[in-house]
mmCIF file of C-alpha atoms and ligand atoms in Angstrom:
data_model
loop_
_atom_site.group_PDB
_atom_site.id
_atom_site.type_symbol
_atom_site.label_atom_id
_atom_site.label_comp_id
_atom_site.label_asym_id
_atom_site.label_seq_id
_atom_site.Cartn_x
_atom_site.Cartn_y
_atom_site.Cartn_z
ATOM 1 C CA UNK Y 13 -1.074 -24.410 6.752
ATOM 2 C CA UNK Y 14 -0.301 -20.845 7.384
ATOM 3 C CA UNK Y 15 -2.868 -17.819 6.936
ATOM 4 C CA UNK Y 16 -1.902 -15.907 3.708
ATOM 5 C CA UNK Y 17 -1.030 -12.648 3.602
ATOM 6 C CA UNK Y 18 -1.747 -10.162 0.625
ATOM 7 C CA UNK Y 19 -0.902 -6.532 -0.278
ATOM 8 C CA UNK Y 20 0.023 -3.568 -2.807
ATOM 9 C CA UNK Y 21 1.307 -0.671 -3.501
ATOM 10 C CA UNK Y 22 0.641 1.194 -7.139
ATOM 11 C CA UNK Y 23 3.585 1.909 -8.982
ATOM 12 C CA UNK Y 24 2.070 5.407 -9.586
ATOM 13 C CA UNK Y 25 4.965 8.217 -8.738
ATOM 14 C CA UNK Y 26 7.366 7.957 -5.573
ATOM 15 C CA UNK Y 27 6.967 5.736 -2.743
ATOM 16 C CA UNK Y 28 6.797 7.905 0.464
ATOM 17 C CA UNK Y 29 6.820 7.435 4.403
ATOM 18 C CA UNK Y 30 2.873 6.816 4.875
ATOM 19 C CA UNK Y 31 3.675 3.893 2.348
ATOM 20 C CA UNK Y 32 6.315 2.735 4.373
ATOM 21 C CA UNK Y 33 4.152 3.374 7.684
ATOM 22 C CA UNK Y 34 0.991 2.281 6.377
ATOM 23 C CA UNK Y 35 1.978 -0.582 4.638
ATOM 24 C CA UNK Y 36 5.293 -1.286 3.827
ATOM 25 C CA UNK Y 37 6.941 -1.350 7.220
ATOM 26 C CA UNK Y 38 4.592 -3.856 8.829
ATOM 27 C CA UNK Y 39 4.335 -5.880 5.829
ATOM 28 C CA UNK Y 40 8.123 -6.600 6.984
ATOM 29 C CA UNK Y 41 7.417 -7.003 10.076
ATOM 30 C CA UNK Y 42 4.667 -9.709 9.757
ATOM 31 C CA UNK Y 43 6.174 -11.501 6.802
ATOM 32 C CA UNK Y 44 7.497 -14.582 8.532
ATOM 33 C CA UNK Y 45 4.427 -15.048 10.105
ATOM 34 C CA UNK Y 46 1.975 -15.876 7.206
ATOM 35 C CA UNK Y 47 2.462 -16.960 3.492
ATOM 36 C CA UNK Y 48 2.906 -13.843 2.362
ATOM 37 C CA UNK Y 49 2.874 -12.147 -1.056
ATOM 38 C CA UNK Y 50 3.311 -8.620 -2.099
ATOM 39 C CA UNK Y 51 2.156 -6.882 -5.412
ATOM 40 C CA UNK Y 52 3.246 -3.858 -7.285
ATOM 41 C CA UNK Y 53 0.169 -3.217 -8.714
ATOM 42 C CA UNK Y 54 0.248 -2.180 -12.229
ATOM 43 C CA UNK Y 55 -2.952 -2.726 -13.096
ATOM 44 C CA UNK Y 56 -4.041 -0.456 -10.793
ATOM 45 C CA UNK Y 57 -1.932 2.011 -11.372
ATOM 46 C CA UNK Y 58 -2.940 2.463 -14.912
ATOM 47 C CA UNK Y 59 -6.728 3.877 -13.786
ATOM 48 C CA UNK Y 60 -4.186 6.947 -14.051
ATOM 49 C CA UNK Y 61 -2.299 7.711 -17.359
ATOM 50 C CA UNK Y 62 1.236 6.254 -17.043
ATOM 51 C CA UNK Y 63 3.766 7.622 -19.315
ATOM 52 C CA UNK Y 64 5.134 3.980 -20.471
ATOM 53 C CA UNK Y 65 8.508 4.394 -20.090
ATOM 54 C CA UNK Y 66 8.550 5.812 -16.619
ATOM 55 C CA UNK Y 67 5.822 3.091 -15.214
ATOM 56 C CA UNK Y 68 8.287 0.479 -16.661
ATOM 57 C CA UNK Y 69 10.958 2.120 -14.480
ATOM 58 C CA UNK Y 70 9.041 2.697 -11.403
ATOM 59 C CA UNK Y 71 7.845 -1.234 -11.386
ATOM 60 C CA UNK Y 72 11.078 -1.712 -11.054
ATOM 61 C CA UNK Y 73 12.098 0.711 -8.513
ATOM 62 C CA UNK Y 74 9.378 -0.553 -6.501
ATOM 63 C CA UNK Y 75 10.895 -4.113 -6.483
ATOM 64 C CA UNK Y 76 14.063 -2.457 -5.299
ATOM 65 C CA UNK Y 77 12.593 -0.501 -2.459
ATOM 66 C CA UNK Y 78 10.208 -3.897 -0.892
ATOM 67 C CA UNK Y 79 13.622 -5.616 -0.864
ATOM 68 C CA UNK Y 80 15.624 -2.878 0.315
ATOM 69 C CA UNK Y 81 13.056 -2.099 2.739
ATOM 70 C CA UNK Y 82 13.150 -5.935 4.375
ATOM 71 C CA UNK Y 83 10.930 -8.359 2.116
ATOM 72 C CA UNK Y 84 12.361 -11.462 1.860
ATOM 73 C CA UNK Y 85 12.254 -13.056 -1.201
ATOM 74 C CA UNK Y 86 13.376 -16.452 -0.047
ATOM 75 C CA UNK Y 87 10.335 -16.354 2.091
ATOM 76 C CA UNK Y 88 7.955 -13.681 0.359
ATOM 77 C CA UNK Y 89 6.708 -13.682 -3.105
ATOM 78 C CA UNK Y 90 7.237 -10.299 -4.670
ATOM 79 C CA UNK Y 91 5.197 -10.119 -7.726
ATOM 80 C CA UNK Y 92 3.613 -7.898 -10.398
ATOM 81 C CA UNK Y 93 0.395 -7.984 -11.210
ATOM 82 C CA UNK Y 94 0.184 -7.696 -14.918
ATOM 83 C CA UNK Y 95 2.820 -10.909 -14.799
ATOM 84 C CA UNK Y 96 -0.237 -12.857 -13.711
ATOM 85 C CA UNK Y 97 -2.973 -12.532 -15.839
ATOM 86 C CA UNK Y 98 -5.286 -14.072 -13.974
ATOM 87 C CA UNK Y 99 -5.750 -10.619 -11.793
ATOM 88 C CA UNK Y 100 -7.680 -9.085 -14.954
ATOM 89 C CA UNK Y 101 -9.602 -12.422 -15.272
ATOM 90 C CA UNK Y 102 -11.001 -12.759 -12.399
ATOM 91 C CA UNK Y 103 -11.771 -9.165 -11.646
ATOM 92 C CA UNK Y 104 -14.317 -9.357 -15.010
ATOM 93 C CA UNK Y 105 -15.616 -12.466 -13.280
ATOM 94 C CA UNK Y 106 -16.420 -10.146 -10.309
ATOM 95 C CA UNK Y 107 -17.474 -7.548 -11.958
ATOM 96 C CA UNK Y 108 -20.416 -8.751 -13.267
ATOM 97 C CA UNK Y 109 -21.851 -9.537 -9.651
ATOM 98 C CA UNK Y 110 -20.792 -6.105 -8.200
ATOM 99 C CA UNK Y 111 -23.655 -3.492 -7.945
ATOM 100 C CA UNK Y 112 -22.364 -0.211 -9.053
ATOM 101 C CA UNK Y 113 -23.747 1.230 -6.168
ATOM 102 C CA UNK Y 114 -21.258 -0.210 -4.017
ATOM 103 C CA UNK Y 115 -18.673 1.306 -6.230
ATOM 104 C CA UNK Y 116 -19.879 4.743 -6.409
ATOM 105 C CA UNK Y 117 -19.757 4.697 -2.666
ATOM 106 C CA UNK Y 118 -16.638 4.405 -2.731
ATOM 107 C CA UNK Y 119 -14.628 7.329 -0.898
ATOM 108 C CA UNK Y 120 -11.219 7.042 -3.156
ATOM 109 C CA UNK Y 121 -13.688 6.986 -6.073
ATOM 110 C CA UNK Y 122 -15.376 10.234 -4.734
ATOM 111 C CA UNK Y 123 -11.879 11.868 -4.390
ATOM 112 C CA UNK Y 124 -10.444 10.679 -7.309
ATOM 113 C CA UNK Y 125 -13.135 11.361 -9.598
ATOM 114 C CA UNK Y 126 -13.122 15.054 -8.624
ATOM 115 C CA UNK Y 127 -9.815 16.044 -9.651
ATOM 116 C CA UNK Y 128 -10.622 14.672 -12.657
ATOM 117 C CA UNK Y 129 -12.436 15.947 -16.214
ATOM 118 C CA UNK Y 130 -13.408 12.774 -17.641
ATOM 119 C CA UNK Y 131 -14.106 9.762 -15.275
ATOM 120 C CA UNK Y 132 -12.162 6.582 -16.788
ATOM 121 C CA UNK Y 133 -14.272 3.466 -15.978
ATOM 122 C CA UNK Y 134 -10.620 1.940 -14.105
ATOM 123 C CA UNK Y 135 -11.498 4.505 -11.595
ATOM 124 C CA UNK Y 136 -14.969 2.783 -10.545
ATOM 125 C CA UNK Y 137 -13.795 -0.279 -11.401
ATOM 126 C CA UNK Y 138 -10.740 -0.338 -9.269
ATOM 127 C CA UNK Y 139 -12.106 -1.588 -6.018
ATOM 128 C CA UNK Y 140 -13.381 -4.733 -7.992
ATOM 129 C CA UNK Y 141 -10.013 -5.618 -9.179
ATOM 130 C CA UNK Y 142 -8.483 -5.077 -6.001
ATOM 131 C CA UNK Y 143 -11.099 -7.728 -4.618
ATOM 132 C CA UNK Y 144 -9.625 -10.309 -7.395
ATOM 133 C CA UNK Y 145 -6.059 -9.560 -5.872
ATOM 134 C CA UNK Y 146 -7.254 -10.220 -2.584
ATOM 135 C CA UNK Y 147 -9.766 -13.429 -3.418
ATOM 136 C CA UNK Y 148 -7.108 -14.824 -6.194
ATOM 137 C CA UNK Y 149 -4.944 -15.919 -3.305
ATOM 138 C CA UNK Y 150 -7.776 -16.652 -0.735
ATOM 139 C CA UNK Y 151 -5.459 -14.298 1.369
ATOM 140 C CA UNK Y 152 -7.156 -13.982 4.787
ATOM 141 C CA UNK Y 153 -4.940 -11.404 6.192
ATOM 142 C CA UNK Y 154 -4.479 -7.700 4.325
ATOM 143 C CA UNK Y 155 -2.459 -5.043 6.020
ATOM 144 C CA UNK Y 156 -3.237 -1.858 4.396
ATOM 145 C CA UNK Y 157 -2.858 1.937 5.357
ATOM 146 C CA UNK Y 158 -6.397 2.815 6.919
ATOM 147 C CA UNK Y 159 -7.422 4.888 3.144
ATOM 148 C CA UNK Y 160 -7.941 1.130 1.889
ATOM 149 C CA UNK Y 161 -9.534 -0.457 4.934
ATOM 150 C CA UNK Y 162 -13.353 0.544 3.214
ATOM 151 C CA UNK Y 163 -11.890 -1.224 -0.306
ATOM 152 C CA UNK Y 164 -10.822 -4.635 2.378
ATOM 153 C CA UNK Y 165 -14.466 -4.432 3.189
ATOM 154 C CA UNK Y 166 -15.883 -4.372 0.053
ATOM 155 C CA UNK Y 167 -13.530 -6.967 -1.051
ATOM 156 C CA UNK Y 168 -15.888 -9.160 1.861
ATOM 157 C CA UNK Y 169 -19.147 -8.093 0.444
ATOM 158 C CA UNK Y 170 -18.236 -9.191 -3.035
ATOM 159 C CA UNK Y 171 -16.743 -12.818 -1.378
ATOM 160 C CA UNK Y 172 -19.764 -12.897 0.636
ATOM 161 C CA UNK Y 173 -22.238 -12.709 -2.714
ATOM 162 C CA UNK Y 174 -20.062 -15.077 -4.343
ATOM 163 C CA UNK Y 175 -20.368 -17.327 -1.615
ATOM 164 C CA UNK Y 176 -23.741 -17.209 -1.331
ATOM 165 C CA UNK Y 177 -24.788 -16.972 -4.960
ATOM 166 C CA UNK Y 178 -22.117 -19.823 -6.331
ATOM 167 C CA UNK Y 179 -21.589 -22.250 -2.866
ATOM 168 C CA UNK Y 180 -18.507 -21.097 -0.252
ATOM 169 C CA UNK Y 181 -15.534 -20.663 -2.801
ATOM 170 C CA UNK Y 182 -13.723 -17.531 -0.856
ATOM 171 C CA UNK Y 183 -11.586 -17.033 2.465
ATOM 172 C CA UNK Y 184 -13.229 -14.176 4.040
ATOM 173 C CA UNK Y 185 -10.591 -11.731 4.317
ATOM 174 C CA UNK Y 186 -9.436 -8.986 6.957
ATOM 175 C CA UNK Y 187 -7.988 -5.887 7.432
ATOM 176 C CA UNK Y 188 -4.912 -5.662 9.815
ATOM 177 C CA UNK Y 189 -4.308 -1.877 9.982
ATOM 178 C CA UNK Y 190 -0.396 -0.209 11.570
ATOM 179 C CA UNK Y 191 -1.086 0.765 15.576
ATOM 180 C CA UNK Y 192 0.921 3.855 14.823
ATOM 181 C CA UNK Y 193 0.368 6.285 11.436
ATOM 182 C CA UNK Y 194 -1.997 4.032 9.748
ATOM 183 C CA UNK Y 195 -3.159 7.370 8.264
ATOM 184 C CA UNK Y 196 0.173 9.489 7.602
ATOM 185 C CA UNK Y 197 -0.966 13.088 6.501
ATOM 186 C CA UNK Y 198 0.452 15.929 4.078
ATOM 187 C CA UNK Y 199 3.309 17.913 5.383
ATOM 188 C CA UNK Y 200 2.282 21.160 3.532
ATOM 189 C CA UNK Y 201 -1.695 20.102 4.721
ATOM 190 C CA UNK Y 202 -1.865 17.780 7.673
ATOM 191 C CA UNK Y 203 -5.922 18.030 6.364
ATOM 192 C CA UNK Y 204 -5.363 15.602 3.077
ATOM 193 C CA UNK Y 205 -3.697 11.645 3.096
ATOM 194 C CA UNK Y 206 -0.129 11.829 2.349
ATOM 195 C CA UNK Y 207 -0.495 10.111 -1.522
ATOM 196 C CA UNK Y 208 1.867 9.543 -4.209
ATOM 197 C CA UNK Y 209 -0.245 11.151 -6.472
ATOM 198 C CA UNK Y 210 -0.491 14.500 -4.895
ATOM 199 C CA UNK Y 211 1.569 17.405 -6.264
ATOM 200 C CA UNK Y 212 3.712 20.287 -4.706
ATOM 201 C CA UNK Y 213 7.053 20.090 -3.427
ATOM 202 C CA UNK Y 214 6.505 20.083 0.430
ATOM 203 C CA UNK Y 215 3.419 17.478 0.182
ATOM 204 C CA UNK Y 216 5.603 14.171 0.740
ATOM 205 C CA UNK Y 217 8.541 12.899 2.160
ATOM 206 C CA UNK Y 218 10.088 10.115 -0.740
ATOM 207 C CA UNK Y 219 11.723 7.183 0.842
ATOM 208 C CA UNK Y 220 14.316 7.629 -1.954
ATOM 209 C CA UNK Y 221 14.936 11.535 -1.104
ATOM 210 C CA UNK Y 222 18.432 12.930 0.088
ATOM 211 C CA UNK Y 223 18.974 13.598 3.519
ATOM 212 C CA UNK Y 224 19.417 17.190 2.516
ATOM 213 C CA UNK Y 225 15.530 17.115 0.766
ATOM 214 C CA UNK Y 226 13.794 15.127 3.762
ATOM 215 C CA UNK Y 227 14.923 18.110 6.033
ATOM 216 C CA UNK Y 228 13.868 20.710 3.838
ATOM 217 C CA UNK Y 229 10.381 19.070 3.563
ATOM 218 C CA UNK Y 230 9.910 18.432 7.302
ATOM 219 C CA UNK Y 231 11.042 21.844 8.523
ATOM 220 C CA UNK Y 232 8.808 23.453 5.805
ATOM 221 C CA UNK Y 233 6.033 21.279 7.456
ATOM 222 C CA UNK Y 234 2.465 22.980 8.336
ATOM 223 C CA UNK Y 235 2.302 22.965 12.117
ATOM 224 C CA UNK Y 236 -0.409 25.660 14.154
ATOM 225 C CA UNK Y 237 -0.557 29.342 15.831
ATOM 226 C CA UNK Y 238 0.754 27.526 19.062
ATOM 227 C CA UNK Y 239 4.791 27.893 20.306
ATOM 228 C CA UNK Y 240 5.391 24.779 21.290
ATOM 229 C CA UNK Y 241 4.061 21.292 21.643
ATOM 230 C CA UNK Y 242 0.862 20.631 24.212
ATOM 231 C CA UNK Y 243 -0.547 17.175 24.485
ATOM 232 C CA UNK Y 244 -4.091 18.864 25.391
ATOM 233 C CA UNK Y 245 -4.581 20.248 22.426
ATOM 234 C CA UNK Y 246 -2.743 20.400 19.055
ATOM 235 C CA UNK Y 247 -3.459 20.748 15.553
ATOM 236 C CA UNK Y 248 -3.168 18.404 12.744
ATOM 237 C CA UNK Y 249 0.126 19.026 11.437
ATOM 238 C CA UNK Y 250 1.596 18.970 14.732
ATOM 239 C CA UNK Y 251 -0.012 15.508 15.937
ATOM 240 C CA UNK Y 252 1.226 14.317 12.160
ATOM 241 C CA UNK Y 253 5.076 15.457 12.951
ATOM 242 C CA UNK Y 254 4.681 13.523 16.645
ATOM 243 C CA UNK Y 255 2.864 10.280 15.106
ATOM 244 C CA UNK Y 256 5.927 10.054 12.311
ATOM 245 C CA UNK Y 257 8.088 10.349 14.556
ATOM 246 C CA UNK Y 258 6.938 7.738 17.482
ATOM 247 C CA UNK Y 259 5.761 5.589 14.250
ATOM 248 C CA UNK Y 260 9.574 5.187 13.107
ATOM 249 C CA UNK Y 261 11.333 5.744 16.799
ATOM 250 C CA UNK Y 262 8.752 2.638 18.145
ATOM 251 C CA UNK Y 263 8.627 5.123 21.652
ATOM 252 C CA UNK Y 264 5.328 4.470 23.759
ATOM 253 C CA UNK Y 265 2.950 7.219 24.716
ATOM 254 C CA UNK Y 266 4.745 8.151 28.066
ATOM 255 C CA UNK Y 267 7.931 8.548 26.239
ATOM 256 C CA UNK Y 268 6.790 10.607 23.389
ATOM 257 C CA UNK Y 269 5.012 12.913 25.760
ATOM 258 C CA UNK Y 270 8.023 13.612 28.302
ATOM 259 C CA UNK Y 271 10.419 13.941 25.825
ATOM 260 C CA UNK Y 272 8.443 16.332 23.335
ATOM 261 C CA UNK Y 273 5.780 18.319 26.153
ATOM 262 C CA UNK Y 274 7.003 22.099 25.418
ATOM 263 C CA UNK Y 275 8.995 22.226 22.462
ATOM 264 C CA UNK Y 276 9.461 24.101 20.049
ATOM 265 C CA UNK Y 277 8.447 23.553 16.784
ATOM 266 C CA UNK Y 278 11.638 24.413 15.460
ATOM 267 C CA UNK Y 279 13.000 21.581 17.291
ATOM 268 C CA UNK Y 280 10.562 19.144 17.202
ATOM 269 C CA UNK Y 281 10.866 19.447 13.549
ATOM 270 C CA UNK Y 282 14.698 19.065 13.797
ATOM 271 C CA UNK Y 283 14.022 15.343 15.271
ATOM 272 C CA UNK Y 284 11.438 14.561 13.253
ATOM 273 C CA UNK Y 285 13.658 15.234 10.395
ATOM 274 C CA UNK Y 286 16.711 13.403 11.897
ATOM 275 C CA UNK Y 287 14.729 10.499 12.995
ATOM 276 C CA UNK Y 288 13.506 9.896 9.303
ATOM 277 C CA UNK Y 289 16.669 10.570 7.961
ATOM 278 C CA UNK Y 290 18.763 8.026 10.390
ATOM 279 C CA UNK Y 291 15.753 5.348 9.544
ATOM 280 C CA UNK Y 292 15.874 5.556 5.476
ATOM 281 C CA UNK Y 293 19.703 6.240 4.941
ATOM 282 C CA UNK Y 294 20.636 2.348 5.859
ATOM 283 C CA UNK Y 295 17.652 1.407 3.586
ATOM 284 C CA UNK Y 296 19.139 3.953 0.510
ATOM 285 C CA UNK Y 297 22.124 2.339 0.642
ATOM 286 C CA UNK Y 298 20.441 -1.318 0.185
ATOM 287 C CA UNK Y 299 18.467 -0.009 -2.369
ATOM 288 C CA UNK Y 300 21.161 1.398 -3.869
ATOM 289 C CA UNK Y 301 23.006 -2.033 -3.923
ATOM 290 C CA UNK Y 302 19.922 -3.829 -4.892
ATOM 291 C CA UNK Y 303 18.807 -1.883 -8.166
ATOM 292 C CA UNK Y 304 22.440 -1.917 -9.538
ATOM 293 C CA UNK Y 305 23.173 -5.504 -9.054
ATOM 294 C CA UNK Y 306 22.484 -7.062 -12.931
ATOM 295 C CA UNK Y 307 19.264 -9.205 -13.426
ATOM 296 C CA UNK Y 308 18.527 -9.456 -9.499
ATOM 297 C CA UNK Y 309 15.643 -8.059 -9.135
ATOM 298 C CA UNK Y 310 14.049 -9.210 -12.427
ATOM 299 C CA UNK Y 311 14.603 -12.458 -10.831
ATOM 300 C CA UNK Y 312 13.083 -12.200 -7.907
ATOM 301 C CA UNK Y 313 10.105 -11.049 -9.954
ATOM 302 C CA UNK Y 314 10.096 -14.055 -11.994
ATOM 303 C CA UNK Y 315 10.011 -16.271 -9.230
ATOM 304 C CA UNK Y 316 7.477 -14.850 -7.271
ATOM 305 C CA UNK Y 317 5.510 -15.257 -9.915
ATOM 306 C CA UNK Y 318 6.293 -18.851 -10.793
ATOM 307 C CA UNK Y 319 5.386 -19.517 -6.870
ATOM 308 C CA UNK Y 320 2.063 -17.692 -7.112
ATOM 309 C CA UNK Y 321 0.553 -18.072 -10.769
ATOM 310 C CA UNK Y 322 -0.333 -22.055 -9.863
ATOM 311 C CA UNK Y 323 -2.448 -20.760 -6.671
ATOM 312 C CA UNK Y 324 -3.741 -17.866 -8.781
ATOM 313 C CA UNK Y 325 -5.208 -20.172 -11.976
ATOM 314 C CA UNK Y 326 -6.586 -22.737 -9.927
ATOM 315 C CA UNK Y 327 -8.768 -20.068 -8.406
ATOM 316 C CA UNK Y 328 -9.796 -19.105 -11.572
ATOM 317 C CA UNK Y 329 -10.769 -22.416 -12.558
ATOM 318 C CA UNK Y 330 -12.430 -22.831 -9.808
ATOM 319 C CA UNK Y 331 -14.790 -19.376 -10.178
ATOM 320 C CA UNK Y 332 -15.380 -20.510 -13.572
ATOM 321 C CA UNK Y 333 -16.604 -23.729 -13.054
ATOM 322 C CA UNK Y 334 -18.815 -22.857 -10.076
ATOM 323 C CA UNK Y 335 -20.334 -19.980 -12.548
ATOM 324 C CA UNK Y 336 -20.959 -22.583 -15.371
ATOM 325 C CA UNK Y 337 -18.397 -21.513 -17.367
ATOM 326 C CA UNK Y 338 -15.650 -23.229 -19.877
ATOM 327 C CA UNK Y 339 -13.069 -25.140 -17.769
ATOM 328 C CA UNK Y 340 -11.245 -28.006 -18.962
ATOM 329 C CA UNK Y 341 -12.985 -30.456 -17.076
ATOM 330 C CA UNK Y 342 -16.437 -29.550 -18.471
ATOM 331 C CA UNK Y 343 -17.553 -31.835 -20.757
HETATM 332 P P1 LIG J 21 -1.853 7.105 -5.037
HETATM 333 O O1 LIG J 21 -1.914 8.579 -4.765
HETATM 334 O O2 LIG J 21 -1.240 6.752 -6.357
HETATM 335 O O3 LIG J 21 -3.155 6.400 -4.754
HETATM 336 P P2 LIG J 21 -0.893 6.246 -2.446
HETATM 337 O O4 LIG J 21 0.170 7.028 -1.763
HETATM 338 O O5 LIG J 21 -2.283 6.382 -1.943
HETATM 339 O O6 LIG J 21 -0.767 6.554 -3.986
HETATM 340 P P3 LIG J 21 -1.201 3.384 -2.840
HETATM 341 O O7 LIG J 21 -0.336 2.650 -3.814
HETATM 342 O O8 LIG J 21 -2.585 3.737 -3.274
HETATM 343 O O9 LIG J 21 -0.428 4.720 -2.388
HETATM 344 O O10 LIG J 21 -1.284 2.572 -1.482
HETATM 345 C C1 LIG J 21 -0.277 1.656 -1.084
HETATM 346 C C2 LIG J 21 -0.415 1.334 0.385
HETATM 347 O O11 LIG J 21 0.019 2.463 1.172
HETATM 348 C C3 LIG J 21 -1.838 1.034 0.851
HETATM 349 O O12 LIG J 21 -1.783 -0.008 1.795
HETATM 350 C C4 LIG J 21 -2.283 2.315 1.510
HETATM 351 O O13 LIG J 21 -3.268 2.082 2.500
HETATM 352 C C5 LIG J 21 -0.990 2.804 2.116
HETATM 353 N N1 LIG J 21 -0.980 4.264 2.247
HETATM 354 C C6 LIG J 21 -1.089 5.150 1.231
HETATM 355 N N2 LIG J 21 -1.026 6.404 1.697
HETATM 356 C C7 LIG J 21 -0.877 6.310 3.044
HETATM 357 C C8 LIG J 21 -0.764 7.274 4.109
HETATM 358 N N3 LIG J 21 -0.758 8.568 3.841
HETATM 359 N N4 LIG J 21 -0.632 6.815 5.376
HETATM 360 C C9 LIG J 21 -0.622 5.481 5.650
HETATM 361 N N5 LIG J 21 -0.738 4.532 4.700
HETATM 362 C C10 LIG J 21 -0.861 4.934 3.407
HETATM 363 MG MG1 LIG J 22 -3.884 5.372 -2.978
#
């Protein structure tokens, strides 16, 4: 049997290159290699208000751009979470054997919690349901941008405690992080994680932006006080232009330095920007075929999660029993 393969993105605002670096693009690439399923992550997403309307819209997007993007529904389930109920389910399950002190650790919760007035409980809790995604599908493998690697690891702490409390019940699982741009930063501050849920204009590059946009982002882009490009020492925003661009050109080291040693950063931005552009036009126009094709993509949704919901209750039943609780074999 082949190693499963889990992941997610939030459908919490526009899907941008460090998803498609981080995640998105190697989830592609190592498809075909595992049983692998990939979740738009409602649930999640709602730690966040969602106006209703446009969360219903961007689940759908979402579908659209992991197809357009290479996800193979033949071979890859595509689901949603809240399809699935078994997500909320066993996160309670969970839940109750998490120490909060694991959770307030947490650096997204740190983050997150700042920006905000009043701390919704989804926000701590979020980790923990992210372990049920995970542990659901005894997925052993989890490629995720390197902002969710310490979430991974928590997701092992709470399998371990299960394990240990209830008898071995969970595949221990691992992070498998991108070689290139695992960490993809701002473009107006190369300081903060490129995120979804960041505002400004010149913060993000959206996978689903004109060409004319992506070039006004990228040559708006922070760089530093030097003229040109040195290898010996650069600042953030200029190592964050380089790593996009190797990330979707695929060049090695040696390449990337001979070609880019020197130049300006009026330039350099130039490529970047006409790099990204000649990757994500061929995907726009997928996308663009995918989302207005009638009732495709809904069914692709309902069939991933036809393939996946069996896998999903049985681990359920499975929790509950070993806790002692109502299954329909007790007696
Ligand atoms: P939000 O601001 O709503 O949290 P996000 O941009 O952080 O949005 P998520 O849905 O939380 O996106 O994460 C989806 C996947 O993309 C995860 O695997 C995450 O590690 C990865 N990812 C997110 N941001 C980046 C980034 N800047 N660089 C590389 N990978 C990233
Ligand atoms: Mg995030």
């Amino acid at each position: 049997m082949r190693a499963r393969v889990l992941s997610g993105i939030q459908p919490s605002g526009n899907l941008h290159i460090g998803n498609y670096l981080g995640a998105l693009g190697n989830w592609v690439r190592i498809q075909h290699d595992y049983e692998s399923i990939f979740c738009i992550v409602d649930l999640h997403a709602i730690t966040v208000h969602q106006p209703p309307e446009e969360l219903r819209a961007k689940i759908r997007e979402i579908a659209g751009i992991f197809l357009a993007a290479g996800i193979d529904p033949k071979h890859s389930s595509i689901i949603v979470q809240s399809m699935i109920p078994a997500h909320a389910e066993l996160a309670w399950l969970l839940t109750c054997l998490t120490p909060v002190g694991w959770l307030y650790r947490m650096t997204q919760f740190k983050a997150k919690s700042e920006t905000q007035e009043t701390i919704l409980d989804g926000i701590l809790q979020y980790p923990v349901l992210m372990a049920a995604d995970i542990l659901l599908y005894q997925a052993a493998i989890v490629p995720v941008g390197n902002d969710q690697a310490q979430h991974v690891e928590l997701a092992r702490d709470i399998a371990q405690r299960f394990n240990s409390l209830y008898g071995e019940t969970f595949v221990m699982p691992k992070t498998e992080l991108p070689l290139v741009a695992a960490r993809v930063m701002g473009l107006d501050d190369p300081t903060v994680k490129m995120s979804k849920s960041a505002k400004g204009a010149g913060h993000a590059v959206a996978l689903l932006d004109p060409p004319a946009a992506i070039r006004k982002t990228i040559m708006r882009a922070t760089t530093d006080s030097n003229s040109g490009v040195d290898f010996e020492g650069m600042g953030p925003g200029v190592r964050n232009l380089l790593n996009i661009f190797q990330a979707f050109s695929e060049w090695t080291d040696e390449q990337m330095q001979a070609h880019f040693s020197g130049m300006r950063y009026g330039d350099l931005k130039k490529q970047v920007a006409e790099m990204v552009v000649s990757r994500l036009e061929p995907f726009q126009q997928r996308y663009r075929e995918i989302s207005s094709e009638p009732g495709f993509i809904e069914g692709v949704l309902k069939e991933g999660a036809e393939r996946v919901a069996p896998i999903a209750n049985s681990t359920v039943d499975l929790v509950k029993g070993r806790m002692g609780l109502y299954t329909e074999g007790t007696t």
